[in-house]
PDB file of C-alpha atoms (C1' of nucleotides) in Angstrom:
ATOM      1  CA  UNK A   1      28.972   8.679  -9.299  1.00 61.00           C
ATOM      2  CA  UNK A   2      27.926   5.672 -11.332  1.00 67.00           C
ATOM      3  CA  UNK A   3      28.999   5.052 -14.878  1.00 90.00           C
ATOM      4  CA  UNK A   4      27.038   6.045 -17.952  1.00 92.00           C
ATOM      5  CA  UNK A   5      25.473   2.686 -18.704  1.00 93.00           C
ATOM      6  CA  UNK A   6      24.209   2.238 -15.160  1.00 96.00           C
ATOM      7  CA  UNK A   7      22.692   5.702 -15.186  1.00 97.00           C
ATOM      8  CA  UNK A   8      20.938   4.965 -18.456  1.00 98.00           C
ATOM      9  CA  UNK A   9      19.486   1.754 -17.069  1.00 98.00           C
ATOM     10  CA  UNK A  10      18.471   3.456 -13.855  1.00 98.00           C
ATOM     11  CA  UNK A  11      16.761   6.222 -15.819  1.00 98.00           C
ATOM     12  CA  UNK A  12      14.864   3.750 -17.945  1.00 98.00           C
ATOM     13  CA  UNK A  13      13.722   1.769 -14.909  1.00 98.00           C
ATOM     14  CA  UNK A  14      12.568   4.952 -13.231  1.00 98.00           C
ATOM     15  CA  UNK A  15      10.705   6.117 -16.316  1.00 98.00           C
ATOM     16  CA  UNK A  16       9.025   2.744 -16.734  1.00 98.00           C
ATOM     17  CA  UNK A  17       7.976   2.831 -13.106  1.00 98.00           C
ATOM     18  CA  UNK A  18       6.288   6.219 -13.261  1.00 98.00           C
ATOM     19  CA  UNK A  19       4.976   6.059 -16.836  1.00 98.00           C
ATOM     20  CA  UNK A  20       2.315   3.481 -16.051  1.00 98.00           C
ATOM     21  CA  UNK A  21      -0.956   5.383 -15.916  1.00 98.00           C
ATOM     22  CA  UNK A  22      -2.301   4.145 -12.598  1.00 98.00           C
ATOM     23  CA  UNK A  23       1.044   4.479 -10.874  1.00 98.00           C
ATOM     24  CA  UNK A  24       1.388   8.021 -12.160  1.00 98.00           C
ATOM     25  CA  UNK A  25      -2.083   8.792 -10.819  1.00 98.00           C
ATOM     26  CA  UNK A  26      -1.148   7.297  -7.450  1.00 98.00           C
ATOM     27  CA  UNK A  27       1.967   9.447  -7.261  1.00 98.00           C
ATOM     28  CA  UNK A  28      -0.086  12.464  -8.219  1.00 98.00           C
ATOM     29  CA  UNK A  29      -2.630  11.666  -5.505  1.00 98.00           C
ATOM     30  CA  UNK A  30       0.044  11.173  -2.865  1.00 98.00           C
ATOM     31  CA  UNK A  31       2.044  14.284  -3.696  1.00 95.00           C
ATOM     32  CA  UNK A  32       0.271  16.279  -0.983  1.00 88.00           C
ATOM     33  CA  UNK A  33      -1.188  14.078   1.728  1.00 95.00           C
ATOM     34  CA  UNK A  34      -0.570  10.527   2.782  1.00 98.00           C
ATOM     35  CA  UNK A  35      -3.377   8.052   2.092  1.00 98.00           C
ATOM     36  CA  UNK A  36      -4.265   4.542   3.083  1.00 98.00           C
ATOM     37  CA  UNK A  37      -4.836   1.863   0.452  1.00 98.00           C
ATOM     38  CA  UNK A  38      -8.607   1.998   0.712  1.00 98.00           C
ATOM     39  CA  UNK A  39      -8.653   5.738   0.122  1.00 98.00           C
ATOM     40  CA  UNK A  40      -6.508   5.370  -2.964  1.00 98.00           C
ATOM     41  CA  UNK A  41      -8.835   2.684  -4.284  1.00 98.00           C
ATOM     42  CA  UNK A  42     -11.860   4.917  -3.800  1.00 98.00           C
ATOM     43  CA  UNK A  43     -10.295   8.053  -5.201  1.00 98.00           C
ATOM     44  CA  UNK A  44      -8.980   6.359  -8.313  1.00 98.00           C
ATOM     45  CA  UNK A  45     -11.799   3.825  -8.629  1.00 98.00           C
ATOM     46  CA  UNK A  46      -9.431   0.864  -8.776  1.00 98.00           C
ATOM     47  CA  UNK A  47      -9.641  -2.600  -7.174  1.00 98.00           C
ATOM     48  CA  UNK A  48      -7.676  -3.114  -3.976  1.00 98.00           C
ATOM     49  CA  UNK A  49      -5.353  -5.824  -5.217  1.00 98.00           C
ATOM     50  CA  UNK A  50      -4.367  -3.704  -8.201  1.00 98.00           C
ATOM     51  CA  UNK A  51      -3.588  -0.699  -6.020  1.00 98.00           C
ATOM     52  CA  UNK A  52      -1.573  -2.873  -3.635  1.00 98.00           C
ATOM     53  CA  UNK A  53       0.406  -4.206  -6.551  1.00 98.00           C
ATOM     54  CA  UNK A  54       1.257  -0.761  -7.910  1.00 98.00           C
ATOM     55  CA  UNK A  55       2.098   0.508  -4.440  1.00 98.00           C
ATOM     56  CA  UNK A  56       4.569  -2.324  -4.109  1.00 98.00           C
ATOM     57  CA  UNK A  57       6.216  -1.441  -7.413  1.00 98.00           C
ATOM     58  CA  UNK A  58       6.496   2.198  -6.382  1.00 98.00           C
ATOM     59  CA  UNK A  59       7.789   1.317  -2.940  1.00 98.00           C
ATOM     60  CA  UNK A  60      10.312  -1.198  -4.258  1.00 98.00           C
ATOM     61  CA  UNK A  61      11.753   1.590  -6.382  1.00 98.00           C
ATOM     62  CA  UNK A  62      11.885   3.889  -3.396  1.00 97.00           C
ATOM     63  CA  UNK A  63       9.452   6.460  -4.714  1.00 98.00           C
ATOM     64  CA  UNK A  64       7.015   6.095  -1.842  1.00 98.00           C
ATOM     65  CA  UNK A  65       7.126   4.915   1.751  1.00 98.00           C
ATOM     66  CA  UNK A  66       4.550   3.545   4.157  1.00 98.00           C
ATOM     67  CA  UNK A  67       3.680   3.640   7.812  1.00 97.00           C
ATOM     68  CA  UNK A  68       1.233   1.457   9.672  1.00 97.00           C
ATOM     69  CA  UNK A  69      -1.493   3.126  11.747  1.00 97.00           C
ATOM     70  CA  UNK A  70      -3.589   0.500  13.424  1.00 95.00           C
ATOM     71  CA  UNK A  71      -5.110  -1.694  10.809  1.00 97.00           C
ATOM     72  CA  UNK A  72      -4.342   0.728   8.007  1.00 98.00           C
ATOM     73  CA  UNK A  73      -1.184   1.407   6.105  1.00 98.00           C
ATOM     74  CA  UNK A  74      -0.585   4.932   4.916  1.00 98.00           C
ATOM     75  CA  UNK A  75       1.532   5.702   1.924  1.00 98.00           C
ATOM     76  CA  UNK A  76       3.299   8.929   1.137  1.00 98.00           C
ATOM     77  CA  UNK A  77       5.486  10.059  -1.689  1.00 96.00           C
ATOM     78  CA  UNK A  78       8.894  11.636  -1.497  1.00 91.00           C
ATOM     79  CA  UNK A  79       8.966  14.384  -4.132  1.00 94.00           C
ATOM     80  CA  UNK A  80      12.668  14.948  -3.604  1.00 96.00           C
ATOM     81  CA  UNK A  81      13.542  11.462  -4.739  1.00 97.00           C
ATOM     82  CA  UNK A  82      11.370  11.864  -7.802  1.00 97.00           C
ATOM     83  CA  UNK A  83      13.061  15.157  -8.563  1.00 98.00           C
ATOM     84  CA  UNK A  84      16.458  13.524  -8.207  1.00 98.00           C
ATOM     85  CA  UNK A  85      15.608  10.935 -10.861  1.00 98.00           C
ATOM     86  CA  UNK A  86      14.068  13.518 -13.158  1.00 98.00           C
ATOM     87  CA  UNK A  87      17.299  15.483 -12.938  1.00 98.00           C
ATOM     88  CA  UNK A  88      19.240  12.375 -13.862  1.00 98.00           C
ATOM     89  CA  UNK A  89      17.083  11.885 -16.950  1.00 98.00           C
ATOM     90  CA  UNK A  90      17.495  15.549 -17.818  1.00 98.00           C
ATOM     91  CA  UNK A  91      21.258  15.254 -17.526  1.00 97.00           C
ATOM     92  CA  UNK A  92      21.404  12.214 -19.793  1.00 97.00           C
ATOM     93  CA  UNK A  93      19.087  13.386 -22.564  1.00 96.00           C
TER      94      UNK A  93
ATOM     95  CA  UNK B   1      -2.075  26.734 -20.081  1.00 62.00           C
ATOM     96  CA  UNK B   2      -3.935  23.448 -20.330  1.00 67.00           C
ATOM     97  CA  UNK B   3      -5.980  21.983 -17.534  1.00 90.00           C
ATOM     98  CA  UNK B   4      -4.698  19.473 -15.016  1.00 92.00           C
ATOM     99  CA  UNK B   5      -6.104  16.340 -16.614  1.00 93.00           C
ATOM    100  CA  UNK B   6      -4.661  17.171 -20.022  1.00 96.00           C
ATOM    101  CA  UNK B   7      -1.273  17.834 -18.499  1.00 97.00           C
ATOM    102  CA  UNK B   8      -1.374  14.518 -16.697  1.00 98.00           C
ATOM    103  CA  UNK B   9      -2.222  12.674 -19.897  1.00 98.00           C
ATOM    104  CA  UNK B  10       0.437  14.571 -21.805  1.00 98.00           C
ATOM    105  CA  UNK B  11       3.001  13.714 -19.154  1.00 98.00           C
ATOM    106  CA  UNK B  12       2.115  10.044 -19.239  1.00 98.00           C
ATOM    107  CA  UNK B  13       2.303   9.943 -23.033  1.00 98.00           C
ATOM    108  CA  UNK B  14       5.673  11.644 -22.943  1.00 98.00           C
ATOM    109  CA  UNK B  15       6.994   9.269 -20.290  1.00 98.00           C
ATOM    110  CA  UNK B  16       5.749   6.248 -22.202  1.00 98.00           C
ATOM    111  CA  UNK B  17       7.435   7.535 -25.326  1.00 98.00           C
ATOM    112  CA  UNK B  18      10.864   7.969 -23.792  1.00 98.00           C
ATOM    113  CA  UNK B  19      10.768   5.068 -21.327  1.00 98.00           C
ATOM    114  CA  UNK B  20      11.036   2.417 -24.004  1.00 98.00           C
ATOM    115  CA  UNK B  21      14.627   1.195 -23.901  1.00 98.00           C
ATOM    116  CA  UNK B  22      15.527   1.467 -27.570  1.00 98.00           C
ATOM    117  CA  UNK B  23      13.859   4.855 -27.951  1.00 98.00           C
ATOM    118  CA  UNK B  24      15.758   6.115 -24.923  1.00 98.00           C
ATOM    119  CA  UNK B  25      18.986   4.870 -26.472  1.00 98.00           C
ATOM    120  CA  UNK B  26      18.138   6.584 -29.745  1.00 98.00           C
ATOM    121  CA  UNK B  27      17.514   9.876 -27.970  1.00 98.00           C
ATOM    122  CA  UNK B  28      20.758   9.439 -26.100  1.00 98.00           C
ATOM    123  CA  UNK B  29      22.600   8.778 -29.336  1.00 98.00           C
ATOM    124  CA  UNK B  30      21.075  11.780 -31.076  1.00 98.00           C
ATOM    125  CA  UNK B  31      21.629  14.240 -28.256  1.00 95.00           C
ATOM    126  CA  UNK B  32      24.885  15.450 -29.796  1.00 88.00           C
ATOM    127  CA  UNK B  33      25.027  14.855 -33.522  1.00 95.00           C
ATOM    128  CA  UNK B  34      22.439  14.097 -36.136  1.00 98.00           C
ATOM    129  CA  UNK B  35      22.510  10.603 -37.595  1.00 98.00           C
ATOM    130  CA  UNK B  36      20.951   8.796 -40.511  1.00 98.00           C
ATOM    131  CA  UNK B  37      18.872   5.665 -39.967  1.00 98.00           C
ATOM    132  CA  UNK B  38      21.620   3.291 -41.037  1.00 98.00           C
ATOM    133  CA  UNK B  39      24.065   4.805 -38.595  1.00 98.00           C
ATOM    134  CA  UNK B  40      21.590   4.414 -35.745  1.00 98.00           C
ATOM    135  CA  UNK B  41      21.047   0.778 -36.705  1.00 98.00           C
ATOM    136  CA  UNK B  42      24.758   0.080 -36.661  1.00 98.00           C
ATOM    137  CA  UNK B  43      25.502   1.969 -33.453  1.00 98.00           C
ATOM    138  CA  UNK B  44      22.676   0.322 -31.522  1.00 98.00           C
ATOM    139  CA  UNK B  45      22.791  -3.016 -33.337  1.00 98.00           C
ATOM    140  CA  UNK B  46      19.108  -2.952 -34.213  1.00 98.00           C
ATOM    141  CA  UNK B  47      17.267  -3.937 -37.408  1.00 98.00           C
ATOM    142  CA  UNK B  48      16.352  -1.129 -39.763  1.00 98.00           C
ATOM    143  CA  UNK B  49      12.605  -1.544 -39.628  1.00 98.00           C
ATOM    144  CA  UNK B  50      12.653  -1.452 -35.849  1.00 98.00           C
ATOM    145  CA  UNK B  51      14.699   1.729 -35.807  1.00 98.00           C
ATOM    146  CA  UNK B  52      12.402   3.320 -38.372  1.00 98.00           C
ATOM    147  CA  UNK B  53       9.419   2.438 -36.245  1.00 98.00           C
ATOM    148  CA  UNK B  54      10.861   3.985 -33.107  1.00 98.00           C
ATOM    149  CA  UNK B  55      11.997   7.072 -34.993  1.00 98.00           C
ATOM    150  CA  UNK B  56       8.440   7.533 -36.176  1.00 98.00           C
ATOM    151  CA  UNK B  57       7.108   7.303 -32.625  1.00 98.00           C
ATOM    152  CA  UNK B  58       9.649   9.844 -31.422  1.00 98.00           C
ATOM    153  CA  UNK B  59       8.997  12.144 -34.360  1.00 98.00           C
ATOM    154  CA  UNK B  60       5.215  11.914 -34.017  1.00 98.00           C
ATOM    155  CA  UNK B  61       5.617  13.116 -30.464  1.00 98.00           C
ATOM    156  CA  UNK B  62       7.829  15.961 -31.605  1.00 97.00           C
ATOM    157  CA  UNK B  63      10.939  14.862 -29.758  1.00 98.00           C
ATOM    158  CA  UNK B  64      13.074  14.575 -32.881  1.00 98.00           C
ATOM    159  CA  UNK B  65      13.044  16.022 -36.384  1.00 98.00           C
ATOM    160  CA  UNK B  66      14.465  14.886 -39.718  1.00 98.00           C
ATOM    161  CA  UNK B  67      16.021  16.307 -42.827  1.00 97.00           C
ATOM    162  CA  UNK B  68      16.652  14.554 -46.109  1.00 96.00           C
ATOM    163  CA  UNK B  69      20.156  14.636 -47.588  1.00 96.00           C
ATOM    164  CA  UNK B  70      20.219  12.805 -50.861  1.00 94.00           C
ATOM    165  CA  UNK B  71      19.155   9.243 -50.267  1.00 96.00           C
ATOM    166  CA  UNK B  72      19.621   9.507 -46.533  1.00 98.00           C
ATOM    167  CA  UNK B  73      17.444  10.982 -43.850  1.00 98.00           C
ATOM    168  CA  UNK B  74      19.152  12.504 -40.860  1.00 98.00           C
ATOM    169  CA  UNK B  75      17.477  12.703 -37.497  1.00 98.00           C
ATOM    170  CA  UNK B  76      18.288  15.074 -34.694  1.00 98.00           C
ATOM    171  CA  UNK B  77      16.882  15.585 -31.267  1.00 96.00           C
ATOM    172  CA  UNK B  78      15.648  18.770 -29.703  1.00 91.00           C
ATOM    173  CA  UNK B  79      16.835  18.737 -26.100  1.00 94.00           C
ATOM    174  CA  UNK B  80      14.796  21.838 -25.312  1.00 96.00           C
ATOM    175  CA  UNK B  81      11.520  20.099 -26.043  1.00 97.00           C
ATOM    176  CA  UNK B  82      12.555  17.153 -23.890  1.00 97.00           C
ATOM    177  CA  UNK B  83      13.454  19.533 -21.084  1.00 98.00           C
ATOM    178  CA  UNK B  84      10.087  21.224 -21.410  1.00 98.00           C
ATOM    179  CA  UNK B  85       8.250  17.929 -20.880  1.00 98.00           C
ATOM    180  CA  UNK B  86      10.500  16.917 -18.017  1.00 98.00           C
ATOM    181  CA  UNK B  87       9.673  20.201 -16.347  1.00 98.00           C
ATOM    182  CA  UNK B  88       5.987  19.498 -16.797  1.00 98.00           C
ATOM    183  CA  UNK B  89       6.369  16.117 -15.113  1.00 98.00           C
ATOM    184  CA  UNK B  90       8.378  17.712 -12.351  1.00 98.00           C
ATOM    185  CA  UNK B  91       5.653  20.293 -11.806  1.00 97.00           C
ATOM    186  CA  UNK B  92       2.919  17.678 -11.600  1.00 97.00           C
ATOM    187  CA  UNK B  93       4.618  15.165  -9.311  1.00 96.00           C
TER     188      UNK B  93
ATOM    189  C1'  DA C   1      16.415   1.667 -67.718  1.00 67.48           C
ATOM    190  C1'  DA C   2      18.052  -1.581 -64.419  1.00 67.48           C
ATOM    191  C1'  DA C   3      20.317  -2.360 -60.232  1.00 67.48           C
ATOM    192  C1'  DA C   4      21.565  -0.901 -55.755  1.00 67.48           C
ATOM    193  C1'  DT C   5      20.923   1.624 -51.621  1.00 67.48           C
ATOM    194  C1'  DT C   6      18.216   3.756 -48.007  1.00 67.48           C
ATOM    195  C1'  DC C   7      14.235   4.156 -45.477  1.00 67.48           C
ATOM    196  C1'  DA C   8       9.109   3.432 -44.495  1.00 67.48           C
ATOM    197  C1'  DT C   9       5.077   0.586 -43.880  1.00 67.48           C
ATOM    198  C1'  DC C  10       2.085  -3.199 -42.888  1.00 67.48           C
ATOM    199  C1'  DA C  11       0.603  -7.549 -40.955  1.00 67.48           C
ATOM    200  C1'  DA C  12       1.850 -11.285 -37.909  1.00 67.48           C
ATOM    201  C1'  DT C  13       3.972 -12.777 -33.783  1.00 67.48           C
ATOM    202  C1'  DC C  14       6.039 -12.398 -29.471  1.00 67.48           C
ATOM    203  C1'  DT C  15       6.730 -10.456 -24.830  1.00 67.48           C
ATOM    204  C1'  DA C  16       6.324  -7.849 -20.849  1.00 67.48           C
ATOM    205  C1'  DT C  17       3.344  -6.545 -17.639  1.00 67.48           C
ATOM    206  C1'  DA C  18      -1.254  -4.801 -16.222  1.00 67.48           C
ATOM    207  C1'  DT C  19      -5.392  -6.698 -14.527  1.00 67.48           C
ATOM    208  C1'  DT C  20      -8.400 -10.050 -12.381  1.00 67.48           C
ATOM    209  C1'  DG C  21      -9.936 -13.694  -9.146  1.00 67.48           C
ATOM    210  C1'  DA C  22      -9.103 -16.178  -5.276  1.00 67.48           C
ATOM    211  C1'  DT C  23      -6.904 -16.569  -1.012  1.00 67.48           C
ATOM    212  C1'  DA C  24      -3.803 -15.467   2.863  1.00 67.48           C
ATOM    213  C1'  DT C  25      -2.228 -12.490   6.656  1.00 67.48           C
ATOM    214  C1'  DA C  26      -2.669  -9.115  10.138  1.00 67.48           C
ATOM    215  C1'  DT C  27      -5.091  -6.075  13.132  1.00 67.48           C
ATOM    216  C1'  DT C  28      -9.143  -4.582  15.605  1.00 67.48           C
ATOM    217  C1'  DA C  29     -13.734  -5.224  17.526  1.00 67.48           C
ATOM    218  C1'  DT C  30     -17.398  -7.991  19.640  1.00 67.48           C
TER     219       DT C  30
ATOM    220  C1'  DA D   1     -12.310 -17.006  20.242  1.00 67.48           C
ATOM    221  C1'  DT D   2     -14.899 -15.369  16.377  1.00 67.48           C
ATOM    222  C1'  DA D   3     -16.045 -11.992  13.164  1.00 67.48           C
ATOM    223  C1'  DA D   4     -14.939  -8.015  10.590  1.00 67.48           C
ATOM    224  C1'  DT D   5     -11.872  -4.947   8.280  1.00 67.48           C
ATOM    225  C1'  DA D   6      -7.690  -3.720   5.734  1.00 67.48           C
ATOM    226  C1'  DT D   7      -3.964  -5.060   3.002  1.00 67.48           C
ATOM    227  C1'  DA D   8      -0.794  -8.363   0.588  1.00 67.48           C
ATOM    228  C1'  DT D   9       0.187 -12.177  -2.399  1.00 67.48           C
ATOM    229  C1'  DC D  10      -0.122 -15.552  -5.998  1.00 67.48           C
ATOM    230  C1'  DA D  11      -1.601 -17.737 -10.186  1.00 67.48           C
ATOM    231  C1'  DA D  12      -4.174 -17.073 -14.382  1.00 67.48           C
ATOM    232  C1'  DT D  13      -5.621 -14.144 -18.028  1.00 67.48           C
ATOM    233  C1'  DA D  14      -5.756 -10.128 -20.852  1.00 67.48           C
ATOM    234  C1'  DT D  15      -3.619  -6.515 -23.362  1.00 67.48           C
ATOM    235  C1'  DA D  16      -0.569  -3.069 -25.113  1.00 67.48           C
ATOM    236  C1'  DG D  17       3.002  -2.528 -27.720  1.00 67.48           C
ATOM    237  C1'  DA D  18       7.791  -4.218 -29.163  1.00 67.48           C
ATOM    238  C1'  DT D  19       9.806  -7.052 -32.595  1.00 67.48           C
ATOM    239  C1'  DT D  20      10.066  -9.582 -36.902  1.00 67.48           C
ATOM    240  C1'  DG D  21       9.400 -10.682 -41.858  1.00 67.48           C
ATOM    241  C1'  DA D  22       8.063  -9.225 -46.112  1.00 67.48           C
ATOM    242  C1'  DT D  23       7.362  -5.644 -49.236  1.00 67.48           C
ATOM    243  C1'  DG D  24       7.049  -0.936 -51.144  1.00 67.48           C
ATOM    244  C1'  DA D  25       8.712   3.748 -52.348  1.00 67.48           C
ATOM    245  C1'  DA D  26      12.247   6.934 -53.318  1.00 67.48           C
ATOM    246  C1'  DT D  27      16.764   8.213 -54.639  1.00 67.48           C
ATOM    247  C1'  DT D  28      21.204   7.373 -56.634  1.00 67.48           C
ATOM    248  C1'  DT D  29      24.480   4.807 -59.472  1.00 67.48           C
ATOM    249  C1'  DT D  30      25.962   2.260 -63.448  1.00 67.48           C
TER     250       DT D  30
END
DNA sequence: AAAATTCATCAATCTATATTGATATATTAT
DNA sequence: ATAATATATCAATATAGATTGATGAATTTT
């Protein structure tokens, strides 16, 4: 169990990560099925480099994971991790 | 019950509102006792106009409320409303 | 009524970061 | 080996919004 200040900072970082519109939409899109980058681009009508960038931010925070399948890379979300952070925020506020 | 798109936008607006560091700290500070603006400034070591600005953002979103007492204005948070929005986010993601 | 205190508001500036454009890397197909 | 496809990365720019500085409005005190 971390201390209060660390939990506050962690909560803020989490909230900043998911509050960006396109990242939130990506998480929403991935909540059911895994998708490759190109699919995400098409579904959300966003350029590839932008989607790659947001995927990296989400992955760096541990909210999504990826697996290579041939030339494509599929991303999937882990709802349990998201729930864990939401609970932390709920506990603090 | 609103439609999906509205709920997504509402969630994003909520997350943006609380993810700003100083607003998060204000909410954290107010979660127990009400405080006047000056107290918040002193506790968080922030200038008065900045605190007023963030209080307005939080109040406009309905996350806090205020009551005048003489020359001072006390703000308090409503944890139930925050919980309601967190639940919405949890449902969507 | 004047001064002091508390808070709000507005315009200007600063800052963080989202977006874009160009390019690199890796895998598959021909 | 070359071309084609899919994704990542990096530098440059754009933009949203946080912060600051100055001022105004309201209430209380003297």
